[in-house]
Coordinates of C-alpha atoms in Angstrom, one line a residue:
X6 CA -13.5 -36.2 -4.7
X7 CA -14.0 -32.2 -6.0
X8 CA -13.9 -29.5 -3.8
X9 CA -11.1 -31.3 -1.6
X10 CA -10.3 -28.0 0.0
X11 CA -13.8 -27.0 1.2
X12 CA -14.3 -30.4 2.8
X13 CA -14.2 -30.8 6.4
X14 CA -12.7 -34.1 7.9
X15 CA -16.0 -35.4 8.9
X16 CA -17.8 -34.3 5.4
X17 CA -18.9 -36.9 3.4
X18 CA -19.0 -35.0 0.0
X19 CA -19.2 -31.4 -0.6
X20 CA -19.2 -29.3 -4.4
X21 CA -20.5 -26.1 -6.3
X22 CA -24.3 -26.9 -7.3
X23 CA -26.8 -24.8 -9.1
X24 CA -30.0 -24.2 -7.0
X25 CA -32.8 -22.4 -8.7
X26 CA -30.2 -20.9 -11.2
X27 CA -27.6 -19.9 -8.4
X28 CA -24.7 -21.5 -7.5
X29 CA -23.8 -23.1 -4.4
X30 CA -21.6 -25.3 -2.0
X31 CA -23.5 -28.1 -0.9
X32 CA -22.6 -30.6 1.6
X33 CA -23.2 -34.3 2.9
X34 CA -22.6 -34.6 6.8
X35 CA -20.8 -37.2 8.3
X36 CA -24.1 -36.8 10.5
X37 CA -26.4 -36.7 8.0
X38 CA -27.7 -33.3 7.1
X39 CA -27.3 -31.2 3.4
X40 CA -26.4 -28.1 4.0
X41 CA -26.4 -25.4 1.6
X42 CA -27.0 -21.2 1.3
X43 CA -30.0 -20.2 -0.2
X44 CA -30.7 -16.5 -0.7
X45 CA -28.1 -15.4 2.3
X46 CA -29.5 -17.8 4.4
X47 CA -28.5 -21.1 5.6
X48 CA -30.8 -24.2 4.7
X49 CA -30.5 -27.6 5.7
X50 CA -32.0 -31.1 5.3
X51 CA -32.1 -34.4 7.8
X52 CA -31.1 -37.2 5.9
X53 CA -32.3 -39.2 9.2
X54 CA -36.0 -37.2 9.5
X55 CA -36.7 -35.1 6.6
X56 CA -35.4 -37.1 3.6
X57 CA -37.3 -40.2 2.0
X58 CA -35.3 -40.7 -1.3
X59 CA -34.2 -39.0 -4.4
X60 CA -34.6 -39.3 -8.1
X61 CA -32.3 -38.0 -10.9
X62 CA -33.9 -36.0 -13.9
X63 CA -31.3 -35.2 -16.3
X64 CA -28.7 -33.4 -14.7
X65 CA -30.6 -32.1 -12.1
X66 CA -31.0 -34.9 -8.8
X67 CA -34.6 -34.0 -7.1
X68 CA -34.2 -35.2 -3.2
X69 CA -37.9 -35.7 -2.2
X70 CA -38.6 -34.8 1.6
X71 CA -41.3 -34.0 4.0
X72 CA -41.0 -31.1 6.6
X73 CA -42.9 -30.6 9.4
X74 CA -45.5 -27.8 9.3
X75 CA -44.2 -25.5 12.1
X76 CA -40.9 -25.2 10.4
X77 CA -42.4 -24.4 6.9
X78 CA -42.7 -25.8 3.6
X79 CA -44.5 -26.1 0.1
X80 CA -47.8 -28.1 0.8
X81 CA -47.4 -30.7 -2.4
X82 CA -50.8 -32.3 -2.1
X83 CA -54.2 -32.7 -0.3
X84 CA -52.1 -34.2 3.2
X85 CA -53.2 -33.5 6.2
X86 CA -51.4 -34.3 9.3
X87 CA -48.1 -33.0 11.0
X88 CA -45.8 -33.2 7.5
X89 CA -45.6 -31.7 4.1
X90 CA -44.2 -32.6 1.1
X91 CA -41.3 -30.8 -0.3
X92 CA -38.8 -31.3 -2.9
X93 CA -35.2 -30.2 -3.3
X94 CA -33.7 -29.6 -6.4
X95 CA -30.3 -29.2 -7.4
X96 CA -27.5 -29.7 -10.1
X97 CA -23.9 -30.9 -9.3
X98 CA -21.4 -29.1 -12.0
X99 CA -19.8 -32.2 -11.7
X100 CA -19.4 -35.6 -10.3
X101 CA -23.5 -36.3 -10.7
X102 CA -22.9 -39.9 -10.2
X103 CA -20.6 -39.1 -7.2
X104 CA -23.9 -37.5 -5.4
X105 CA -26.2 -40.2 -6.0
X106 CA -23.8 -42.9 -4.9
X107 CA -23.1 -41.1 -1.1
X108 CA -26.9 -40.0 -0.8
X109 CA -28.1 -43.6 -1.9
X110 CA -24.7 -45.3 0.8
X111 CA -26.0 -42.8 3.5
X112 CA -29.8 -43.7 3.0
X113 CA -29.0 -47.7 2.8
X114 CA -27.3 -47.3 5.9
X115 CA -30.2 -46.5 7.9
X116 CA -32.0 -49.8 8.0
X117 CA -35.0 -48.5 6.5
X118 CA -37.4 -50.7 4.8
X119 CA -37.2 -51.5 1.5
X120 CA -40.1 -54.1 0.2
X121 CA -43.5 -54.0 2.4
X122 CA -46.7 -56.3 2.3
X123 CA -49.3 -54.2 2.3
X124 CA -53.4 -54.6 3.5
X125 CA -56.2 -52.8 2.2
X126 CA -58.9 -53.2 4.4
X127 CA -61.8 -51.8 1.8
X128 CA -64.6 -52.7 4.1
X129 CA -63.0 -51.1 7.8
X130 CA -64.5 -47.8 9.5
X131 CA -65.8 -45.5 6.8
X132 CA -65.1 -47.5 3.9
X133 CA -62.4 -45.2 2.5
X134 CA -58.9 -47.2 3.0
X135 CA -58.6 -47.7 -0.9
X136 CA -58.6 -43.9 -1.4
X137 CA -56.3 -43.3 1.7
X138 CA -54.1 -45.7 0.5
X139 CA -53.8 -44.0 -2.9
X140 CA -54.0 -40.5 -2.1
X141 CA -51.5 -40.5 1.3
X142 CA -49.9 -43.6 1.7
X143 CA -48.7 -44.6 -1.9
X144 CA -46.9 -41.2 -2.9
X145 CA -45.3 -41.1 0.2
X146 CA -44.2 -44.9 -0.5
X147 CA -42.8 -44.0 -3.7
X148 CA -41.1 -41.2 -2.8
X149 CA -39.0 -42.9 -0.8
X150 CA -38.3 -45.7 -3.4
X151 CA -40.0 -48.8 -1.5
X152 CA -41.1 -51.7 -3.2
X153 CA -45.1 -52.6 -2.4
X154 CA -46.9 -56.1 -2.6
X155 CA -50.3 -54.8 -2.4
X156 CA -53.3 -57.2 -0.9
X157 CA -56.8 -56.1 -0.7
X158 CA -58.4 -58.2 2.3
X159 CA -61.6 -59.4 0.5
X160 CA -63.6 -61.5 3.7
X161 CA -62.9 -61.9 7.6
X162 CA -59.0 -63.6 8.6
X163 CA -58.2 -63.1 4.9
X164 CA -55.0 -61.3 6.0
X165 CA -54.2 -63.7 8.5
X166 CA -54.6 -66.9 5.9
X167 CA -52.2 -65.1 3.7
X168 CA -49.4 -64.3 6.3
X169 CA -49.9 -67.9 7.5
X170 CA -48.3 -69.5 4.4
X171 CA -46.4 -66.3 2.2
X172 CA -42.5 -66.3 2.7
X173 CA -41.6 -63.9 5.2
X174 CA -37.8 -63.5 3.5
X175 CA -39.3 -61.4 0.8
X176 CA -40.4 -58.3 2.8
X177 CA -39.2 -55.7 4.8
X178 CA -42.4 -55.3 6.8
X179 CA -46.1 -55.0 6.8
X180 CA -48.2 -52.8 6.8
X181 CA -52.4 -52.5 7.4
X182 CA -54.3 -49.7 6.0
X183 CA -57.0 -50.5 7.7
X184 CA -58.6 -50.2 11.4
X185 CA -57.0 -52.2 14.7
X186 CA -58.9 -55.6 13.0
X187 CA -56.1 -56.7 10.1
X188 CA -53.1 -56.1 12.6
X189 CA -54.9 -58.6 14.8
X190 CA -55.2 -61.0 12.3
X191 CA -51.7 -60.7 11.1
X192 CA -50.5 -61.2 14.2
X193 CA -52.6 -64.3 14.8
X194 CA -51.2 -66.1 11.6
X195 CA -47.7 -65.0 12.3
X196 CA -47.8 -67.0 15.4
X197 CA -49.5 -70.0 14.2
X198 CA -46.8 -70.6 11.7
X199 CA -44.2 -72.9 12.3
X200 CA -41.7 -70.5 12.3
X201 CA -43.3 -68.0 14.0
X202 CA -39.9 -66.9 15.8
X203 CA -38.4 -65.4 12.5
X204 CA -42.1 -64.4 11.5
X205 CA -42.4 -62.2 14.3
X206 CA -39.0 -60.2 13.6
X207 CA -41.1 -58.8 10.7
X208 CA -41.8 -55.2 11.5
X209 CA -45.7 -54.5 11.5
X210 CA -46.9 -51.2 10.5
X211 CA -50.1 -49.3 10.8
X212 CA -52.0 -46.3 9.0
X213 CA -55.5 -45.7 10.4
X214 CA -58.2 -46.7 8.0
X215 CA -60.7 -48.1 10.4
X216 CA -63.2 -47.2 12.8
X217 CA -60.8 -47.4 16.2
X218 CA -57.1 -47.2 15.3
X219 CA -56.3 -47.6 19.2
X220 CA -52.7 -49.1 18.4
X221 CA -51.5 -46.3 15.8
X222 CA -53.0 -44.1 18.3
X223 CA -51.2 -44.8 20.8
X224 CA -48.0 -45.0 19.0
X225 CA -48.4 -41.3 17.2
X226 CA -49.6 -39.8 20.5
X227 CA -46.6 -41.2 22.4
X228 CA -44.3 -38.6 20.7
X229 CA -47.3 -36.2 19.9
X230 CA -47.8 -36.9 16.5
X231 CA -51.6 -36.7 15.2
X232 CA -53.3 -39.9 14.4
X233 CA -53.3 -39.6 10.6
X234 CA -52.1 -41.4 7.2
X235 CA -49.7 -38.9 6.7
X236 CA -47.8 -39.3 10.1
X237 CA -47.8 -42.8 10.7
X238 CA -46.8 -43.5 6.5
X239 CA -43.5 -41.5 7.1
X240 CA -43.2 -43.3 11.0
X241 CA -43.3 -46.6 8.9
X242 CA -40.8 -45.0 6.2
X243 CA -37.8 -44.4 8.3
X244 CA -37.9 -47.6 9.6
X245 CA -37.8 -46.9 13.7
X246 CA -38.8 -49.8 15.6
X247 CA -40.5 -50.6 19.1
X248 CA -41.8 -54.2 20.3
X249 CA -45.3 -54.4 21.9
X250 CA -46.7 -57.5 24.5
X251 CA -48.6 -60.1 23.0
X252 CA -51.3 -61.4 25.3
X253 CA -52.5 -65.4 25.0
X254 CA -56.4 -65.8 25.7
X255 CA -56.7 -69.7 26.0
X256 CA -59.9 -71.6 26.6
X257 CA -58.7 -75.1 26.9
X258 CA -56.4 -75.6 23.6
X259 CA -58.3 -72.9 21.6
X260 CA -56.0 -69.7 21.2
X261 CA -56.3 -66.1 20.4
X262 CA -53.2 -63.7 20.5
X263 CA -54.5 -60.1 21.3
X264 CA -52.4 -56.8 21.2
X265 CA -55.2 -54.7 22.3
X266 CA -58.0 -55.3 24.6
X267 CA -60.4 -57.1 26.5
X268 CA -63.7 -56.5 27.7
X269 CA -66.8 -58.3 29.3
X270 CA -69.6 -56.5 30.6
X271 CA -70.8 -52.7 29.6
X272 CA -67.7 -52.0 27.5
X273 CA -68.1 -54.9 25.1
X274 CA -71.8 -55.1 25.7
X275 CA -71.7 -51.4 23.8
X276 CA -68.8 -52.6 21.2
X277 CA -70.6 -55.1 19.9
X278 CA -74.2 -54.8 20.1
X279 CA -74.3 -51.7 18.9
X280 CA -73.6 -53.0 15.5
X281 CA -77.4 -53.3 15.3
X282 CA -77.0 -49.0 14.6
X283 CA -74.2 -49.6 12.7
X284 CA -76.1 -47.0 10.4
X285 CA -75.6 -44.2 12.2
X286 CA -71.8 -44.2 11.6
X287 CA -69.6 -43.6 14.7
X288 CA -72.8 -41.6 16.9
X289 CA -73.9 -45.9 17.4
X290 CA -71.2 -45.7 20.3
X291 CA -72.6 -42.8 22.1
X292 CA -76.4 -43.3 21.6
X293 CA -76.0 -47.0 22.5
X294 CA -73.5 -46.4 25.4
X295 CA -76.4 -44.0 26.6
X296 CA -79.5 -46.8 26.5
X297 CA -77.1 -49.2 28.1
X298 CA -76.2 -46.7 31.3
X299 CA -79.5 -45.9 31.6
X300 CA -80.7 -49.9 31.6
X301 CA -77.6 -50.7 33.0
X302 CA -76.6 -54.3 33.5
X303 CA -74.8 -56.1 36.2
X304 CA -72.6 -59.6 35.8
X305 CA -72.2 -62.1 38.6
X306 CA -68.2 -63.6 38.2
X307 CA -64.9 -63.7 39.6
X308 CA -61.7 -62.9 38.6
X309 CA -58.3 -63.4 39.3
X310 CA -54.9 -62.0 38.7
X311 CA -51.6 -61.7 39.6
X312 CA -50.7 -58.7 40.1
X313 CA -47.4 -56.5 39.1
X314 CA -45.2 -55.4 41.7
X315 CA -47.0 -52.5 44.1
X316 CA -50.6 -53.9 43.4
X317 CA -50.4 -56.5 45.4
X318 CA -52.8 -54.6 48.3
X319 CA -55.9 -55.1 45.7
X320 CA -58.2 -58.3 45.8
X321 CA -58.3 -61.3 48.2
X322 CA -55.5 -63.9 48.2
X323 CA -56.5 -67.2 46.2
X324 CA -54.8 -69.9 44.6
X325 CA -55.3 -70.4 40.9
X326 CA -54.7 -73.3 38.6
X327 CA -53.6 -72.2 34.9
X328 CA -54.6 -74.7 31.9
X329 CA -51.4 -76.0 30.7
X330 CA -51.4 -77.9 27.2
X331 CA -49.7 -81.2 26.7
X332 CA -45.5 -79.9 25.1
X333 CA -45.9 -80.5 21.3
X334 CA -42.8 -79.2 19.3
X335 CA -43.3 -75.8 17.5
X336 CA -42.8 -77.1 14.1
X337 CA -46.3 -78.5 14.6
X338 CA -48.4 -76.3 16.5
X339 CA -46.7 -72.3 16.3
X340 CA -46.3 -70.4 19.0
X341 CA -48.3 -71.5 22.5
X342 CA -47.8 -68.9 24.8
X343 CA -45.3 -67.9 27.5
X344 CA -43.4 -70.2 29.4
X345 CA -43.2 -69.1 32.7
X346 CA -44.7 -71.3 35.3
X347 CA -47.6 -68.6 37.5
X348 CA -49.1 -71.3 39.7
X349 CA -47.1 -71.0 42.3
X350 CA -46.8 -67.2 42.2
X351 CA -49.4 -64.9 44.6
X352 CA -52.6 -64.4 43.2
X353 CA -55.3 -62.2 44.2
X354 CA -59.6 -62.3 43.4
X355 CA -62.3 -60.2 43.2
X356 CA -66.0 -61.0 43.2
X357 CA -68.9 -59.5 41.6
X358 CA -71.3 -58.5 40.9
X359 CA -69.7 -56.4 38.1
X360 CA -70.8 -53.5 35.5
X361 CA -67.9 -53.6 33.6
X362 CA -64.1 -55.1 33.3
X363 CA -61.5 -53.9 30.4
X364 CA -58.0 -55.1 30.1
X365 CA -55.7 -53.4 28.1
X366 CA -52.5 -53.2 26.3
X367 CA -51.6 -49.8 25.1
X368 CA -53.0 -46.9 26.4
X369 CA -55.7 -45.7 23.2
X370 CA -58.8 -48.0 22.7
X371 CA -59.8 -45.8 20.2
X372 CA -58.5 -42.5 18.4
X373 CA -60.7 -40.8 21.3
X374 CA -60.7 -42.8 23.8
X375 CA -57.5 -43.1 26.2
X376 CA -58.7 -46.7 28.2
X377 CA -55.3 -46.7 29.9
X378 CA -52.8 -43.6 30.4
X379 CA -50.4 -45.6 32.3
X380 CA -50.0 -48.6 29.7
X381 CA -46.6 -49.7 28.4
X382 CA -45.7 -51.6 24.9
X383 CA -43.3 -53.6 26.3
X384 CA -43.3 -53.6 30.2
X385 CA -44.6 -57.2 30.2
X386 CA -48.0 -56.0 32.1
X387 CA -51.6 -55.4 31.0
X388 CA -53.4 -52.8 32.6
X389 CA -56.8 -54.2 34.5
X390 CA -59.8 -51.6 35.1
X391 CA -62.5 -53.0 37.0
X392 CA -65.5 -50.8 37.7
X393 CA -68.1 -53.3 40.1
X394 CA -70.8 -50.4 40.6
X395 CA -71.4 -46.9 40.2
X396 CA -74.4 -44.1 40.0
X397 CA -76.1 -44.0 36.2
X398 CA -75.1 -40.0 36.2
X399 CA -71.5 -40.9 37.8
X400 CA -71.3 -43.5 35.2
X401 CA -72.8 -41.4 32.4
X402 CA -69.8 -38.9 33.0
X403 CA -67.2 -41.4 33.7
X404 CA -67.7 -42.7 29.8
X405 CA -67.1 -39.3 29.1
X406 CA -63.8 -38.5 31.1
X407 CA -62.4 -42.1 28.8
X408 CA -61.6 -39.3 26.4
X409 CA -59.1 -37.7 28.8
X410 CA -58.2 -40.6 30.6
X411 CA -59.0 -39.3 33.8
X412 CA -61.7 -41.9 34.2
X413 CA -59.1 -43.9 35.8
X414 CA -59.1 -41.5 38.9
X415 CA -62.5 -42.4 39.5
X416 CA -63.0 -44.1 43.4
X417 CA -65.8 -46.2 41.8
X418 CA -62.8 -47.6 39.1
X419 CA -60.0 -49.7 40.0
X420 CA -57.2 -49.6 37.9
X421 CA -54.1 -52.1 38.3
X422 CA -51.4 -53.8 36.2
X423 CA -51.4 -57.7 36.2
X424 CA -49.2 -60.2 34.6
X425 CA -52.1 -62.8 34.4
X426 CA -55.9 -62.6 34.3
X427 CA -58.6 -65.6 34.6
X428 CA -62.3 -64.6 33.9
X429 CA -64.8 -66.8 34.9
X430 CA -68.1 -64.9 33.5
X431 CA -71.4 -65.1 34.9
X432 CA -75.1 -64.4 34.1
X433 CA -76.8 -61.1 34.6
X434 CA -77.7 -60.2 38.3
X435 CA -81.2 -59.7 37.2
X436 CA -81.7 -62.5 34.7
X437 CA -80.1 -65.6 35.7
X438 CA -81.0 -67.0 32.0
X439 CA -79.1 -64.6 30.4
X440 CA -75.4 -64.0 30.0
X441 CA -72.9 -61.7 28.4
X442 CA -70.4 -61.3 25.7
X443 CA -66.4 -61.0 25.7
X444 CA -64.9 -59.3 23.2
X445 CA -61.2 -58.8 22.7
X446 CA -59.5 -56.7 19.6
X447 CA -63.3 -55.9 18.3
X448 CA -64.0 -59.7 18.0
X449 CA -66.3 -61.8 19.7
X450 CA -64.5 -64.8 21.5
X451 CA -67.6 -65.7 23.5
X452 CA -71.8 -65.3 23.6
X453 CA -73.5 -66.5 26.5
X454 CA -77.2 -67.3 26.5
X455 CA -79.5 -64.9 25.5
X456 CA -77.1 -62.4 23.9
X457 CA -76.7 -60.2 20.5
X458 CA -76.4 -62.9 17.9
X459 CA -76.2 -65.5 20.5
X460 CA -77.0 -68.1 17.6
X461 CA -73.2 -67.4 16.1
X462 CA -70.5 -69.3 16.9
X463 CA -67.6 -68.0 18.6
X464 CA -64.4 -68.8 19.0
X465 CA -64.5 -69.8 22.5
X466 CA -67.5 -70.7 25.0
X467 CA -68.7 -68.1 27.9
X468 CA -66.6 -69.8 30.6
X469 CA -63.4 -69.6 32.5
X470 CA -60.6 -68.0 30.3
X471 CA -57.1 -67.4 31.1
X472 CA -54.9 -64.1 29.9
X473 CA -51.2 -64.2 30.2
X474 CA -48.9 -62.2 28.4
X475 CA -45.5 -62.5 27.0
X476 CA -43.1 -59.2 26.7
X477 CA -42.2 -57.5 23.7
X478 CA -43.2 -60.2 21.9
X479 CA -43.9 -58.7 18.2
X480 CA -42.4 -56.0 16.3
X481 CA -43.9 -52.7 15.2
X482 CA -43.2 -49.9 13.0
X483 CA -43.1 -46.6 15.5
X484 CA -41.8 -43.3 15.6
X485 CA -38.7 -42.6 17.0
X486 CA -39.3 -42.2 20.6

């Protein structure tokens, strides 16, 4: 190896270099960083945070890398977000071969992705996916060398037929570009398939193209990253990893595996039928969240839960019989939900009437709207928040505070963790004829009578439903936390 003599023990490789016309001694890290002096001062890259891959032009080797924008940079493109682009350019006098093979060994070793699947959602939010996919995501993508099977979703659960049947051993991940709505349905089709224990060690990643991006959101946020293309494409890139709970909703033997949410009542009363306003882009929330405060609505229902360990003081005690299906092997029916046995455990009731209840994963609905500060990926819990009544103008400015999170604080809101949640859903106090919706991950699993669209089927019937969720259950692509 040249340069023997300037080497220290822990150095990987280390030579004279030409850097814009100077020469140099550059060096590999044992821990990862190229040091160099540029100009009298002392410059360095993170193989680990800064680098994503390298390309050789002649004699020169070009290491591209992004840089965050507090520490400085060229701005190569239209990015926004928390990183730039920057290259790094220089020419080894000798032993060219020598520096591609230890920065291509060093890169290799840090498990980073190498082949993704990857959604276009073309129809999610404002429309513009295809363009952020082709103006962020891709350069960034190719850049770091990876490999892309591309997949434009062209109709509803398109994504989840395709992950359903494709063979998981060619990819390195997934990713959606595309709101909260194709990560659900890959999910779902991971766990129908037969092998859906392997399938599920496939690393999911997100870049928000949609109207809510709740679960990038609350991935980005966690370390204080912005929720934007840039951010989460270079998250995805250096390969970090973090598992998230999977929540069952079952309704006899139909299914639906949900990551995100669930609401009945106000919440997805304003998610859904708002659609009507869908013209008015993202101000539908607010002016329909307004007519429905001011005409508010109250449910009749119960539900039950078990609660996690120091919210046991909430509720009545009741007893509670969970549906449990017939034992089929997976090879024929996928994945059917956690095993453990809650029957026996302590439940606890409440009765309505209610305005609203919302149970949630992670702690971002929506890029601004923070449902629950105190939610965990992986704790094994969902976080309940029941609100049973409330003054319009209290209400009015608790919608307000979900921006902050500080809705929670509320006396009018209670806000618990649970390991398992039944709904049985009632009609409206004030018109016994006519029902409500449930909605969980954006999608309508029930209509009662009388509702928005009420002549669509859903996946499940307004009746009793049973939550329960299973820890850490899939795999996500996350920042380094």
């Amino acid at each position: 190896m040249e340069n023997d003599q300037f080497m220290c023990p822990t150095d990987i490789i280390t030579g004279i270099v030409f850097i814009d016309g100077e020469l140099a001694m550059l060096t590999l890290t044992a821990d990862g960083e190229l040091r160099w002096t540029e100009y009298g001062l002392r410059q360095y890259l993170s193989m680990k945070k800064d680098v994503l891959g390298f390309i050789v032009e002649g004699k020169q080797i070009r290491v591209k890398a992004v840089v965050e924008k507090e520490a400085g940079g060229i701005c190569c493109g239209q990015f926004g977000g928390d990183f730039v682009r920057k290259d790094f350019v220089f020419e080894p006098l000798i032993d060219q071969n020598g520096w591609c093979y230890k920065l291509r060994q060093y890169l290799d070793s840090l498990g980073r992705p190498k082949r993704l699947l990857v959604f276009v959602n073309p129809f999610g939010g404002k429309k513009s996916a295809r363009e952020i996919f082709v103006k962020e995501v891709k350069p960034l993508f190719e850049d770091a060398d990876v490999q892309l099977e591309i997949q434009e979703t062209k109709y509803q659960l398109h994504a989840k037929e395709f992950v359903k049947s494709m063979d998981v051993s060619k990819y390195d991940g997934i990713v959606c570009v595309s709101g909260d709505g194709i990560l659900v349905e890959v999910v779902n089709g991971l766990l129908e398939r037969a092998d859906w224990r392997n399938a599920l060690k496939l690393p999911i990643g997100m870049v928000p193209a949609g109207t809510g991006n709740g679960m990038i959101k609350s991935l980005l946020d966690t370390v204080g990253l912005r929720c934007c293309a840039n951010s989460a494409t270079i998250s995805i890139i250096r390969g970090h990893k973090r598992s998230v709970d999977v929540a069952t909703i079952a309704q006899g033997n139909t299914k639906f595996f949900s990551v995100l949410m669930l609401a009945w009542g106000l919440i997805a009363d304003i998610d859904i039928e708002s659609e009507k306003f869908r013209w008015m882009g993202s101000a539908r929330i607010d002016f329909y969240a307004l007519q429905r405060i001011i005409c508010l609505r109250r449910y009749n229902g119960r539900i039950l839960f078990l609660p996690a360990p120091g919210f046991e003081g909430y509720g009545q005690p009741a007893s509670c019989s969970l549906y449990q299906e017939p034992h089929v092997s997976d090879k024929e029916v996928g994945y059917q939900g956690p095993e453990t046995k809650f029957e026996d455990l302590e439940w606890r009731e409440m009765k309505g009437p209610f305005v609203t209840i919302w149970l949630h994963n992670v702690p971002w609905g929506a890029e601004n709207t923070l449902t629950a500060p105190a939610a965990k990926f992986s704790d094994g819990y969902l976080d309940l928040i029941v609100l049973k009544n409330c003054p319009k103008l209290v209400l009015l400015s608790l919608m307000r505070q979900t921006s902050s999170g500080t809705h929670v604080e509320s006396p009018y809101i209670v806000y618990i963790k649970v390991k398992a949640f039944v709904l049985e859903p009632g009609a409206l106090v004030d018109e016994p004829d006519k029902e409500g919706i449930i909605d969980s991950d954006g999608e309508v699993l029930a209509r009662g009578k009388r509702t928005y669209k009420c002549d669509q089927k859903a996946l499940m019937s307004y009746d009793k439903l049973q939550v329960t969720v299973d820890q850490g259950l899939a795999t996500l692509f996350s920042p380094e936390y």
